[in-house]
Coordinates of C-alpha atoms in Angstrom, one line a residue:
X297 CA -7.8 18.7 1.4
X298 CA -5.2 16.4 2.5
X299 CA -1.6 17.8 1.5
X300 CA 0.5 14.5 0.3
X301 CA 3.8 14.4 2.7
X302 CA 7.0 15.1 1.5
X303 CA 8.8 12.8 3.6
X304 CA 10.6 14.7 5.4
X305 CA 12.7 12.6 7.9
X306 CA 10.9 13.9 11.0
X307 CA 7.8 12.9 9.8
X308 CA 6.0 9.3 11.0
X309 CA 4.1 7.7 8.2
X310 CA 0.8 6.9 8.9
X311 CA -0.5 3.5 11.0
X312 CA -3.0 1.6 12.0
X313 CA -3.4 0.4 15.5
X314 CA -5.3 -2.8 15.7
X315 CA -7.0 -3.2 19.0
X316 CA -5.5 -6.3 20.1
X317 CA -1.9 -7.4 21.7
X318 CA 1.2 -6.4 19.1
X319 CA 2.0 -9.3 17.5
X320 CA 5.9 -10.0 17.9
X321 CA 6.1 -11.5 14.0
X322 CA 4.8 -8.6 11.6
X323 CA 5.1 -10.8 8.8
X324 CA 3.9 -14.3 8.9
X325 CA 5.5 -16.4 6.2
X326 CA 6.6 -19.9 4.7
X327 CA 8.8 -20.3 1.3
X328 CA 6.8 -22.1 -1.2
X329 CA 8.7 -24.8 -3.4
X330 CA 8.0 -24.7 -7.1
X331 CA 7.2 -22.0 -9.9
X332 CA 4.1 -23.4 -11.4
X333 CA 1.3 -21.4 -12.7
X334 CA -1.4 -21.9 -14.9
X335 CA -4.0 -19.7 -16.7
X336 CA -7.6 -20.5 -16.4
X337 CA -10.5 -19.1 -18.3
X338 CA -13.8 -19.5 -16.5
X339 CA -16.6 -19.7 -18.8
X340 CA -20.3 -17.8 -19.1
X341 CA -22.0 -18.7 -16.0
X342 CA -19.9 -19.8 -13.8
X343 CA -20.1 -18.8 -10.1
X344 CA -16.7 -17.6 -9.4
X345 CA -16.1 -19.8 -6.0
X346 CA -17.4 -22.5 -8.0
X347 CA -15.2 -22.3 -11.3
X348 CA -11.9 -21.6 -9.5
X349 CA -11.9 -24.0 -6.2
X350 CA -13.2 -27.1 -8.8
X351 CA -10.6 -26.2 -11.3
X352 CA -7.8 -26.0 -9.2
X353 CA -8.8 -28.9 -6.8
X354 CA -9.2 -31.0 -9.9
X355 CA -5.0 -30.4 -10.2
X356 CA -4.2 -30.8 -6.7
X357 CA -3.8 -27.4 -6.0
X358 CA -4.3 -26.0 -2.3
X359 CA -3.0 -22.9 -1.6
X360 CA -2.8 -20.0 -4.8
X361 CA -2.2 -16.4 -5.4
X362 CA -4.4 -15.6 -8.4
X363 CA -4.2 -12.3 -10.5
X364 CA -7.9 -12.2 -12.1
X365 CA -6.9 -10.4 -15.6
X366 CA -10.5 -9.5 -17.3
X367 CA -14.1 -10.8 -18.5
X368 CA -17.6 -9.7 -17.9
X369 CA -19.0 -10.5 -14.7
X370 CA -23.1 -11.2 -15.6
X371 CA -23.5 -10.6 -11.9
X372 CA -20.9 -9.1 -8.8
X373 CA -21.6 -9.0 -5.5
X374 CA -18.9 -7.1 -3.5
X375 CA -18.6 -5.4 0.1
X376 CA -17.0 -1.9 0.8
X377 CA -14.9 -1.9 4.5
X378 CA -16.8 0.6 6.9
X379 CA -15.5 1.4 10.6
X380 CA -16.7 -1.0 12.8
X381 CA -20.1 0.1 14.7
X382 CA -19.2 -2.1 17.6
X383 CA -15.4 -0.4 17.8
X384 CA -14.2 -3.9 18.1
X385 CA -11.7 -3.9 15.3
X386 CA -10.5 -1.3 12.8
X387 CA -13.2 -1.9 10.0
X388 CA -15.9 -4.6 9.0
X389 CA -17.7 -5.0 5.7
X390 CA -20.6 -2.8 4.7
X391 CA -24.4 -4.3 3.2
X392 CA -23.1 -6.2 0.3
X393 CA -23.4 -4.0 -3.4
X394 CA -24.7 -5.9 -6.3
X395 CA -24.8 -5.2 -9.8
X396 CA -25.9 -6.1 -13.2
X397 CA -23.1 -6.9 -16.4
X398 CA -19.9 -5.3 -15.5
X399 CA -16.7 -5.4 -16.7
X400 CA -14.0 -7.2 -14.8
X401 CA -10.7 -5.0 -15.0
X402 CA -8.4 -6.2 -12.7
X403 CA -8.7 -8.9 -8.9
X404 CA -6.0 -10.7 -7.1
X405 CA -7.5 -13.5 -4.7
X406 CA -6.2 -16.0 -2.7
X407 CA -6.5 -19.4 -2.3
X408 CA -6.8 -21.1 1.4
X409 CA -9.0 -23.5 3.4
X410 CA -11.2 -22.8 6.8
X411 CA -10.8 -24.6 9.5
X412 CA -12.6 -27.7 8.4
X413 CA -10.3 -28.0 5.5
X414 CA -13.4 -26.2 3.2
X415 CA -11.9 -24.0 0.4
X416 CA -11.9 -20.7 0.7
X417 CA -11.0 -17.5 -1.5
X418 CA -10.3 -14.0 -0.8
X419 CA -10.5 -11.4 -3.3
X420 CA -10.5 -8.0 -3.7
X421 CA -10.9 -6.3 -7.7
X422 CA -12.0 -3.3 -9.5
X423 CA -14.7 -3.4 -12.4
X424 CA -16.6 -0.9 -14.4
X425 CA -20.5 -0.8 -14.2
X426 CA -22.6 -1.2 -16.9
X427 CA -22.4 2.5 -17.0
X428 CA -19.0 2.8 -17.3
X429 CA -18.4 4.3 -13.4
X430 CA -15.2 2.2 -11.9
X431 CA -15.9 0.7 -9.2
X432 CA -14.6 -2.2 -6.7
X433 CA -13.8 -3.6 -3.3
X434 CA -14.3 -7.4 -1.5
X435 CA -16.1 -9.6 -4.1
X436 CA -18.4 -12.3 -2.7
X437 CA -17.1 -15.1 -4.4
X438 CA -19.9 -17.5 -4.3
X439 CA -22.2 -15.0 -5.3
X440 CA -20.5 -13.5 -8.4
X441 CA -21.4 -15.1 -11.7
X442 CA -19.5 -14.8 -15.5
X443 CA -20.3 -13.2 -18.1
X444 CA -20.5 -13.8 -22.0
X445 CA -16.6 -12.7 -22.1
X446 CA -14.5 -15.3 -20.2
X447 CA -12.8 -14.5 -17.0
X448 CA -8.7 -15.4 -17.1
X449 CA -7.0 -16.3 -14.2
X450 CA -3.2 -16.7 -13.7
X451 CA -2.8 -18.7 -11.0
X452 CA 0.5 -19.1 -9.2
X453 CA 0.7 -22.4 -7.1
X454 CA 1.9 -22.3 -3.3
X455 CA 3.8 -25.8 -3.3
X456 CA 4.3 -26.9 0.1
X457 CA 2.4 -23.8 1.9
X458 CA -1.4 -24.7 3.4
X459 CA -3.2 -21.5 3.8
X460 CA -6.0 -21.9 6.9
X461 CA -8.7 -19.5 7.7
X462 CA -7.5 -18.6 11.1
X463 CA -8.3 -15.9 14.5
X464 CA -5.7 -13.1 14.2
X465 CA -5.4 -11.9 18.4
X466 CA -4.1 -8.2 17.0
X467 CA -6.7 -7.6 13.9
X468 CA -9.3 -9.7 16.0
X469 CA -10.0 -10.6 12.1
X470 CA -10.0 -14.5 11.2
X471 CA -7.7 -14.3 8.3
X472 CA -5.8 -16.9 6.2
X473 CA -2.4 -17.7 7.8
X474 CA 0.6 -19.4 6.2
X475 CA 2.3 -22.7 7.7
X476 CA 3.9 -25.5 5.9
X477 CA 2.1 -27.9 4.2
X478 CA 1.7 -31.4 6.4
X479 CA -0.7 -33.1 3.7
X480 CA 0.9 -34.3 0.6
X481 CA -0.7 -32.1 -3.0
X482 CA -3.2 -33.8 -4.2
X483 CA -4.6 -35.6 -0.6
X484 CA -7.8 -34.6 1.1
X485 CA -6.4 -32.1 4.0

């Protein structure tokens, strides 16, 4: 059994070496102007990709952190990270699990765009079976439907930040990256 450290000043924490080139920037980033949020509640039957990306493009929104706060989930597909079997990067995602009435408990998810200017969301989120085992992990989006109980979503607008699914040379992950925003809110990017 693994022996939590005690910090001692000698001691390195633990990292992860990616198998491509060190990036020089460790932390990509772009200030976003504004505070807005907004709380959403995403009825019974609603595909998850669907609800959010048509509610939030219907208020000019195009870049969002979103903290997923509870519901039922009549349907979650989700993916566990396994090592890669190619050795190519760190980890990949596993056979996608799917399961029957669960209970959302917590999710955070992003907002962003691919490279054709499609949206796109990540999210990650825990939930309890219909057996009442925790569970959680990557949620596929598009395949994740509500349940009776409404999903809320508190969504905090990026103003002025565009989000693009882009290749990451150290991760050799596509992954979304931050710039400023060159299309005014509200316009087709």
């Amino acid at each position: 059994m693994a022996v939590p450290s005690q910090g001692r000043a000698d001691e390195r924490p633990r990292t992860m070496v990616h198998p491509g080139p060190r990036a020089e920037v460790r932390l990509e980033h772009v200030a976003a102007s504004g505070a807005r949020q907004m709380r959403l509640a995403l009825s019974a039957g609603t595909n998850l990709h669907e609800g959010l990306t048509q509610a939030l493009a219907a208020t000019g929104v195009q870049a969002a952190a979103m903290a997923l706060m509870g519901g039922d989930l009549h349907e979650v597909a989700y993916c566990l990270p396994i090592p890669d079997p190619e050795g190519q990067v760190i980890a990949t995602y596993g056979e996608p699990h799917v399961l029957q009435g669960a209970s959302l408990l917590r999710g955070s998810a992003t907002l962003g765009r691919d490279a054709q200017g499609a949206p796109v969301i990540h999210c990650h989120a825990s939930f309890c079976d219909a057996d009442g085992a925790v569970r959680g992990g990557h949620l596929l989006t598009q395949r994740t439907v509500v349940g009776r109980q409404p999903v809320t979503v508190l969504v905090s607008v990026l103003e002025g930040v565009a989000l693009r699914l882009g290749f990451d040379p150290e991760t050799r992950l596509n992954m979304l990256r931050p710039s400023a925003q060159t299309t005014p809110a509200g316009a087709t990017p």
